[in-house]
Structure formats: structure tokens, C-alpha cells
């Protein structure tokens, strides 16, 4: 293998699994350390720069960072009683938002003098708000259009307030509009051509995936009065138009919207609420913790049931019939749901909530507006620049590639803002800025490191919840109470500081084996070089995870190479601590995505 | 020294041996020796050997004298017996312990100062008595604790860190051990665990006086150009005579060796030593040839390593003294004081 090129910022970025997995590449370990130090405002600002909505995401993020967390690969099964768990990254983010200074707004940037260019954002959700924030600070004049009376998009209309209080949305939307140069128009956009004719220098489309998928079974039309499309129903609840639901409720669908629907129904009078999904329980799209929360509120999840018919009596709903199925896999591993042949199941109900998916819809973009769409009805975009076939029109969030989540929307917003800024300053849109990297050794003295390098063996701490009886009574009462500072500190200490990297300098190494002997994970080996496949079999401990790199260090006197399996490294720094020559050093790689503000050379 | 303890977290693939322990269970406290000290690598090799031999830690007794090397037993097999004796007197304490309870596995850990200077006399006698033990000298050629003066094993002409050449002749511990009657003698290098671990395993299983001279560079005082005990020098001059595979008697032999590439030594207890030939023809059971080869190495400046001498049928101290089968510390008053009738019988037999 070739020696590892650590000058490529991607190499060590990839070692920070959480940051690499995050669409917005938030510097997770850095803000977790700041939380441990009680520097909540600083932790908040790192998040705010990177993902724009720390308080909102700290409650609602899909957290792609957590399944990636190294902690879940290295915990000792006997110490944690069989279940290896990642650091509660998402809920620590909320801690930063909960305990930051009241005067945090003073840290936020202010808009400079206008630069004379105007940008329209269609839709007031997280993608548009991110574009607005990134460009307003550069002097652009932003106009955001939304059909709803307040900014926030689906964050405001579809996430129940018992998961995300409206005050948090108001606060974080306020930090963006507070920058200045951002105008909100409560107005539905009906025509792309009209919008383009208004002379905007660029248009960003962040209107989400606003159409809930329909249920197509006999009886659907006749019983329509008691069958509701999940996202529309949630939004109607959010605005206070819907305040009650029948006692017996069936929720169709296995995603997070279905979980929000069933829990909302429990709070609006639903006593016998059940979720019914076509697939198996394990394959459901909903996050495991959301399923747990739903089941914790006495909501059973019934699986392998395909909706067949709505039973009604002259339009008055009686219940639903389901066909029982099982999963079978063909030679290519594709899943097919085939009937088991058992008798159909019938469940009585008063209301049905349909949360079986969302679709994109752009009825307002005229066919001759120049924007091309693919066969799935999604705009044809450059994946990196988010530019459509009309050079000054960009898409982001769910509107770009179909339904994703808030953190993807923020990431798209940053990318689109860079594209727009480059377009309007005459730079090549496809030339993307490299991330900013700051590398600092953490060595403070002979045996002193500037980070807490002793890994704890604590199991993941649970976020305290409001008592169930109390929570179900009030639809506005937030269920999760958040970590208090003490729990937050303990949870923060579970972080392994993966951004503090083991950096090897072969020229200094005397091959004394001290690092090999002390490494608690046996991840360092000195051996003859070879091809990766062969090397992986010759290490002191097996390195069976090919998604994690081998760090190859050369320049050794014996001609061997140093091979370190990044997969299970605890970043405890014992290799550097026991190295007599400083061939190992622990260096913090602080990596930050470059946003529009610093993306252009000529401004 | 290192202030943080080695984390309890470990590699997910770590497996337990037949005794029910993982390799990590054979560790001791975190080392307080200088970073990069060869002694730590030897400790790691001992840990590996004990793990591979499925040893029960409480059946091990570690004894040491004074010096950097003699601190090392704290850093391996923490759940065993230990005795840090007076300087140079570890051999007599170990002889006494072995006499009292022959059922323990004895490991003596000493250094070139402890064994070749103040303890040279004791060293000679424990070897000639054939105490069943593994005696490891962590040999770095300097007195590390007193800041790097030459020890008795420093080669003549070797240059100190301050630039002074050693004028005295050196004591070769391997030659001493063979001469004094040790029945298993090897030399290795702390930087080569592939060689060292099987040697330690075979030495621990050897039922007699087993001695290992392990060159262990002192990073603080003896790892510079001109030193003959530095990592670089030993790597350049290492002349390994063989590669040992230690096979316990109860295990089936599965490894294949092309004819003429390996020598087999079957020991009295049934265990097998397979010696893979690395170059020249070398028969480690020939004592006189072994002494000759070691001396040749010394004369030519080679560091001759590997299993240098083994007597496959060792006779240990207890056999020589014809002691009873039971360990002496388990004998009760009744066994030791058979009473007036027995005395009468003995007296009668002498009349």
C-alpha cells in the first residue's frame, strides 16, 4: 500500500465518523468537548454556523452521525450488558441550545450594506432559511415566499409541538431574519415564469415535498370524511384547525410521519391508536428511537399487513381490512411481500391517518419555463452545485432529490448559497471550496494533553422524559426534558475525541514497539508492506471493516511500514504518550466546511 | 511515567483462552518505566506467552531484584504472586520458594546489574542447582536508574552516551548460564516478539533451569550511535540461529515443514520444540558446540539469538534432592514428625 497522504483533508475527516456522516459536516467532537467544559454558547455557535438550527435539530434530527459513531463499535459488551451504543450526539446538541447565554444573538452576524443583488427563495423551510442566512451576510437582498403565515416550513407545520416547541422555532428563525436584508412574503408562488420575470438575480426553490401519498383501496372515497393524509392532518393540528380525533385510530405507514401522527392522535383523544405497516418492523423507515417513543405511549405497531379495503356503512367508517403477508427474498436479494394465505385481518376504527410517503409536486413551474424534470418528476440538477437547467435557478432540501430531512436541507442550503454567490461574482459554479482545516498538537507537557483522553466506560445516558400521563394530557407539553448539565457532562465524556488524530512521523520512529504494546485496541502493527487485502490479514488484531482506512506510515529504518487500523482507535493517545521520540503525536484536526461567506476568491 | 490507566475497552475480536482469560487479563499496572523502554516489550511478550499457555495467574510467582528490570513484574500478570527481593538476592529467594512449593510456575526477572554485578554469585548457583524456573535478564548494558553508567554486560569498546568507551571486558550471561549448568538457554531481542514469545513459552514449560538473555535497549541512556545495545545495532547485528515453535505435548502437530528445514527436540515431558533452520546447521542439544558458537559470535561482534542450548531431559533441584512428591509447604506435622515409634525403628536399624 502507498503511504497515507494525510495532507488530504478527507483522510482525517473520514476518521471523525460522526462529522463525515453528517450531511452538513458539523464538527461534532469539538462542540461536545465545549459542552463538557460548560461552554454552551461556543458549542451553540459551532453548530449554528454549520447546521443553522441547533435547537431544532437537537430535538428532531435524523442523526446520521449516531449510527456512524465509533463508540458503538468499541464498547465492551460485558460492561454495557450486550448493547453497544453511540454517543447521544443529537441530544447533546440540544444541551448547547438549552444552556447557551441569553445574549447569544449578539454573536450573530449582521447584514452589511446591500450589494444590489436580489435572491428569491421559494418556501420558508430549512433549506431556504439556510440560503438566506449564508447570503444575507454577504449583502444580498433575500425575499422568502411561503404559503403559511410564519417561516419554518414543515419544521413548523408537521413536527408536533410536543417534540419541538414553537418557541424554539421562533427563536432560531429569528436569528436568521435578525441578520437583516431578509424579507418574508406570506404569499403562495403560482408561477415560476412570473417569479423569474420579477428580475431576481437568482432563485432558490426549497418548497419541500408537499404532497402526501394517497391510499388507493376500495372504500377510500366513500369514507373520506374520516381518512386523512398524515402531513396535511399534522399541519392542520399544528395551526389549531383540528383539535380532536376518534377514539380508535389506525395510522398507516412506517416512517417518522406515521410516528408523529400516532402520538398526536393519542393526545387528541385517541385511546386505541395503532400503527399498521406493510413491511416488517425492522425495515420500517422510522428512526428506532421514534418507534420506541410511540410504543412507550401504548401504541402497538402491527407489521406485514397490506391495506385492502376500507369498510364503511354508507360513508360512516367501520374499520379496515388487511391482507397478511410475509417477506420473501429473490436471488438478487430483493424483498417481495407475498400473501401468507391466512384469512384477512380486520381492525375497527373511527379515523384513519395515511402516512405512507411524500411526493414532490411542482405544479407552479411551467413546462416551458426551461427547467427540466426527470421521469420521477424531480428537477434535473447538478448534484454538487444544485443548479438546474436554468442557470440561475437552484433547488435544495426535499425539493431537490425527494424527501430527506432537516440536516440535508441545511447542507443543500449551504451548497446552493455557494453556487449562487459564485454565479453572481462570475466564478465557476462547479469549482467547490475546500474545507478549512486547522491542525494543532494537543501535547501540553511530557504527559499532559489538552483534551480528556481517558475513555470512560459509562453506558449511554437516557434523556429524562416527562411522565406519560402528564405528557399525553397536553399536546403542547414537550415530552423530552433534555439532559441537565450534569448528565450532559457525563454523556459528553463518552465521546472518544476522534478529531484528535494519531499522526505518525516515520523518520522519528525507532521501532521500539512501545505503541504496539500499550495500544488497548491492538490497532498498531509494524510489518512488511503489502496489498491492502493481504495486510488486513497480517495485523496484530483483525481489521475486517473495509470501510475504515488503514493508516500506512513509512520511512522506517527497517524498511517495514507502520499500519494502524483506524476502525477501533480510541484516540486515547497512549501511543503518543509512550512514544519516546515523538514519532506519534496527537493533533486536533478542526475541520469546517467553507460556506458562501468564504467560498469566493473575488468578492 | 504515564498517568492514565490503559482503558478497559479492548478490540472487539479479543478471545478467551482455555483458562477463560483474554490476553488483556494477563496485564499488570501501567508501566512507570521510560517511554520506549525495551523492558515493556518483554513484559508484553510475557503477557502473550502466559495467555497462549492458558496459565492460571494465581499459579505464577514472579520474583525480581532491584533495578529497572526488577520493577517490570508489576507490569505483567497482575493477579499472580510477586516478591521484589534485595539487590542481587532474587536467586536465593526463588530457590527457597521453589523448595517450599514446587507446584508454582517460577519466573525470575532481573537485569544486567542485578544478575551480572551484585548478584553474579547467586546467579551462578541457581543455575547449577537446576531450580525449575524461567530466569529472564532484561539486558541493556547500563545502569538506567543511576543515569547510565556501564554495567558488567556492556561490550568492551561500546561508547557511552557521554562519549566514553568501555574499557572492561563484558560478562556474557548466555555463556555463564550454559557453563553453570542451565538446561535451557536462549537469547532474544525485545524488538522481536515473533522470536521472543515462543522462547518464553518453551522456557516456562521447561522442567529445569531455563535462562533467557533478552537484549532490551535503554532508550534514555543506551540507544545512541556507538552503543552495542541500541535498537539499531541489535537489528543490524542480530544473527538468529533458529526460529522456535513450541508445541505442548497434548497438542497435535499440524504444521508442515519441508524435510531438512526443521530440527525437532522432543523433551522428556512430551513437549516438542520445533526449530526452523534459518541458515547454518545448528544443533542446540550439543552443549559444547553451543558454547563454541556463542563464543564465535562474541568474537565476530554478532548478537547470536534463538534457542542456543537445551537439554531435553533436565533434572531439577527437587529430583536431585529426592524430595517427596507433595510440595513441602503442604506437609503436616504428622508427615514431618512421625513419632517415637518411627524414631525407635530408625534407631533400631542403626544398632
mmCIF file of N, CA and C in Angstrom, chain A residues 12 14-18 65-75 84-87 89 494 496-499 501 521 548-549 564-571:
data_model
loop_
_atom_site.group_PDB
_atom_site.id
_atom_site.type_symbol
_atom_site.label_atom_id
_atom_site.label_comp_id
_atom_site.label_asym_id
_atom_site.label_seq_id
_atom_site.Cartn_x
_atom_site.Cartn_y
_atom_site.Cartn_z
ATOM 1 N N UNK A 12 -8.310 12.477 7.404
ATOM 2 C CA UNK A 12 -8.657 12.540 8.829
ATOM 3 C C UNK A 12 -10.117 12.912 9.054
ATOM 4 N N UNK A 14 -12.508 11.620 7.494
ATOM 5 C CA UNK A 14 -13.202 10.332 7.479
ATOM 6 C C UNK A 14 -13.059 9.592 8.809
ATOM 7 N N UNK A 15 -11.948 9.841 9.502
ATOM 8 C CA UNK A 15 -11.747 9.183 10.800
ATOM 9 C C UNK A 15 -12.764 9.698 11.827
ATOM 10 N N UNK A 16 -13.167 10.976 11.660
ATOM 11 C CA UNK A 16 -14.188 11.536 12.561
ATOM 12 C C UNK A 16 -15.535 11.072 12.015
ATOM 13 N N UNK A 17 -15.910 9.851 12.356
ATOM 14 C CA UNK A 17 -17.064 9.207 11.721
ATOM 15 C C UNK A 17 -18.331 10.046 11.748
ATOM 16 N N UNK A 18 -18.587 10.687 12.905
ATOM 17 C CA UNK A 18 -19.823 11.447 13.053
ATOM 18 C C UNK A 18 -19.859 12.625 12.082
ATOM 19 N N UNK A 65 -25.235 10.853 12.192
ATOM 20 C CA UNK A 65 -23.962 10.772 12.919
ATOM 21 C C UNK A 65 -23.945 9.606 13.900
ATOM 22 N N UNK A 66 -25.081 9.308 14.504
ATOM 23 C CA UNK A 66 -25.049 8.342 15.617
ATOM 24 C C UNK A 66 -24.781 6.897 15.188
ATOM 25 N N UNK A 67 -25.445 6.417 14.118
ATOM 26 C CA UNK A 67 -25.067 5.048 13.701
ATOM 27 C C UNK A 67 -23.600 4.949 13.289
ATOM 28 N N UNK A 68 -23.011 6.094 12.903
ATOM 29 C CA UNK A 68 -21.614 6.076 12.453
ATOM 30 C C UNK A 68 -20.636 6.121 13.625
ATOM 31 N N UNK A 69 -21.119 6.540 14.798
ATOM 32 C CA UNK A 69 -20.239 6.821 15.950
ATOM 33 C C UNK A 69 -19.343 5.628 16.282
ATOM 34 N N UNK A 70 -18.038 5.908 16.411
ATOM 35 C CA UNK A 70 -17.058 4.855 16.725
ATOM 36 C C UNK A 70 -17.373 4.161 18.057
ATOM 37 N N UNK A 71 -17.925 4.922 18.977
ATOM 38 C CA UNK A 71 -18.228 4.369 20.305
ATOM 39 C C UNK A 71 -19.041 3.062 20.197
ATOM 40 N N UNK A 72 -19.951 3.038 19.221
ATOM 41 C CA UNK A 72 -20.811 1.847 19.114
ATOM 42 C C UNK A 72 -20.041 0.652 18.551
ATOM 43 N N UNK A 73 -18.821 0.882 18.108
ATOM 44 C CA UNK A 73 -18.024 -0.260 17.641
ATOM 45 C C UNK A 73 -17.034 -0.739 18.697
ATOM 46 N N UNK A 74 -16.727 0.101 19.668
ATOM 47 C CA UNK A 74 -15.630 -0.260 20.575
ATOM 48 C C UNK A 74 -16.072 -0.546 22.009
ATOM 49 N N UNK A 75 -17.351 -0.322 22.318
ATOM 50 C CA UNK A 75 -17.752 -0.574 23.702
ATOM 51 C C UNK A 75 -17.602 -2.058 24.030
ATOM 52 N N UNK A 84 -24.085 -2.136 22.530
ATOM 53 C CA UNK A 84 -23.106 -1.081 22.282
ATOM 54 C C UNK A 84 -23.850 0.130 21.735
ATOM 55 N N UNK A 85 -23.624 1.288 22.328
ATOM 56 C CA UNK A 85 -24.415 2.463 21.928
ATOM 57 C C UNK A 85 -23.518 3.630 21.558
ATOM 58 N N UNK A 86 -23.940 4.405 20.563
ATOM 59 C CA UNK A 86 -23.184 5.603 20.201
ATOM 60 C C UNK A 86 -23.365 6.698 21.254
ATOM 61 N N UNK A 87 -22.548 7.722 21.157
ATOM 62 C CA UNK A 87 -22.730 8.906 21.996
ATOM 63 C C UNK A 87 -24.048 9.569 21.592
ATOM 64 N N UNK A 89 -25.198 12.171 20.483
ATOM 65 C CA UNK A 89 -24.733 13.410 19.842
ATOM 66 C C UNK A 89 -25.872 14.412 19.689
ATOM 67 N N UNK A 494 -18.390 10.494 27.194
ATOM 68 C CA UNK A 494 -18.356 9.238 26.432
ATOM 69 C C UNK A 494 -17.752 9.433 25.052
ATOM 70 N N UNK A 496 -15.196 9.961 22.217
ATOM 71 C CA UNK A 496 -13.809 9.488 22.167
ATOM 72 C C UNK A 496 -12.845 10.528 21.596
ATOM 73 N N UNK A 497 -13.319 11.694 21.238
ATOM 74 C CA UNK A 497 -12.460 12.742 20.658
ATOM 75 C C UNK A 497 -11.778 12.248 19.382
ATOM 76 N N UNK A 498 -12.568 11.722 18.477
ATOM 77 C CA UNK A 498 -11.982 11.150 17.257
ATOM 78 C C UNK A 498 -11.323 12.205 16.376
ATOM 79 N N UNK A 499 -11.587 13.481 16.652
ATOM 80 C CA UNK A 499 -10.928 14.508 15.834
ATOM 81 C C UNK A 499 -9.499 14.773 16.320
ATOM 82 N N UNK A 501 -6.287 13.421 16.269
ATOM 83 C CA UNK A 501 -5.800 12.350 15.409
ATOM 84 C C UNK A 501 -4.432 11.846 15.848
ATOM 85 N N UNK A 521 -6.402 -1.275 21.938
ATOM 86 C CA UNK A 521 -7.213 -1.886 20.889
ATOM 87 C C UNK A 521 -6.377 -2.736 19.930
ATOM 88 N N UNK A 548 -13.278 1.331 6.844
ATOM 89 C CA UNK A 548 -12.383 2.148 7.652
ATOM 90 C C UNK A 548 -10.959 1.943 7.149
ATOM 91 N N UNK A 549 -10.243 3.054 7.007
ATOM 92 C CA UNK A 549 -8.935 3.005 6.360
ATOM 93 C C UNK A 549 -7.854 2.383 7.237
ATOM 94 N N UNK A 564 -1.836 1.196 10.921
ATOM 95 C CA UNK A 564 -2.791 1.405 12.007
ATOM 96 C C UNK A 564 -4.202 1.260 11.459
ATOM 97 N N UNK A 565 -4.982 0.406 12.098
ATOM 98 C CA UNK A 565 -6.376 0.219 11.704
ATOM 99 C C UNK A 565 -7.202 1.307 12.391
ATOM 100 N N UNK A 566 -7.708 2.252 11.583
ATOM 101 C CA UNK A 566 -8.438 3.384 12.172
ATOM 102 C C UNK A 566 -9.765 2.942 12.800
ATOM 103 N N UNK A 567 -10.244 1.769 12.406
ATOM 104 C CA UNK A 567 -11.591 1.331 12.780
ATOM 105 C C UNK A 567 -11.901 1.461 14.270
ATOM 106 N N UNK A 568 -11.008 0.951 15.109
ATOM 107 C CA UNK A 568 -11.362 0.832 16.527
ATOM 108 C C UNK A 568 -10.521 1.720 17.441
ATOM 109 N N UNK A 569 -9.743 2.643 16.866
ATOM 110 C CA UNK A 569 -8.860 3.504 17.678
ATOM 111 C C UNK A 569 -9.675 4.332 18.670
ATOM 112 N N UNK A 570 -9.236 4.337 19.924
ATOM 113 C CA UNK A 570 -9.948 5.083 20.972
ATOM 114 C C UNK A 570 -9.495 6.541 21.058
ATOM 115 N N UNK A 571 -8.455 6.903 20.321
ATOM 116 C CA UNK A 571 -7.888 8.249 20.391
ATOM 117 C C UNK A 571 -7.493 8.621 21.822
#
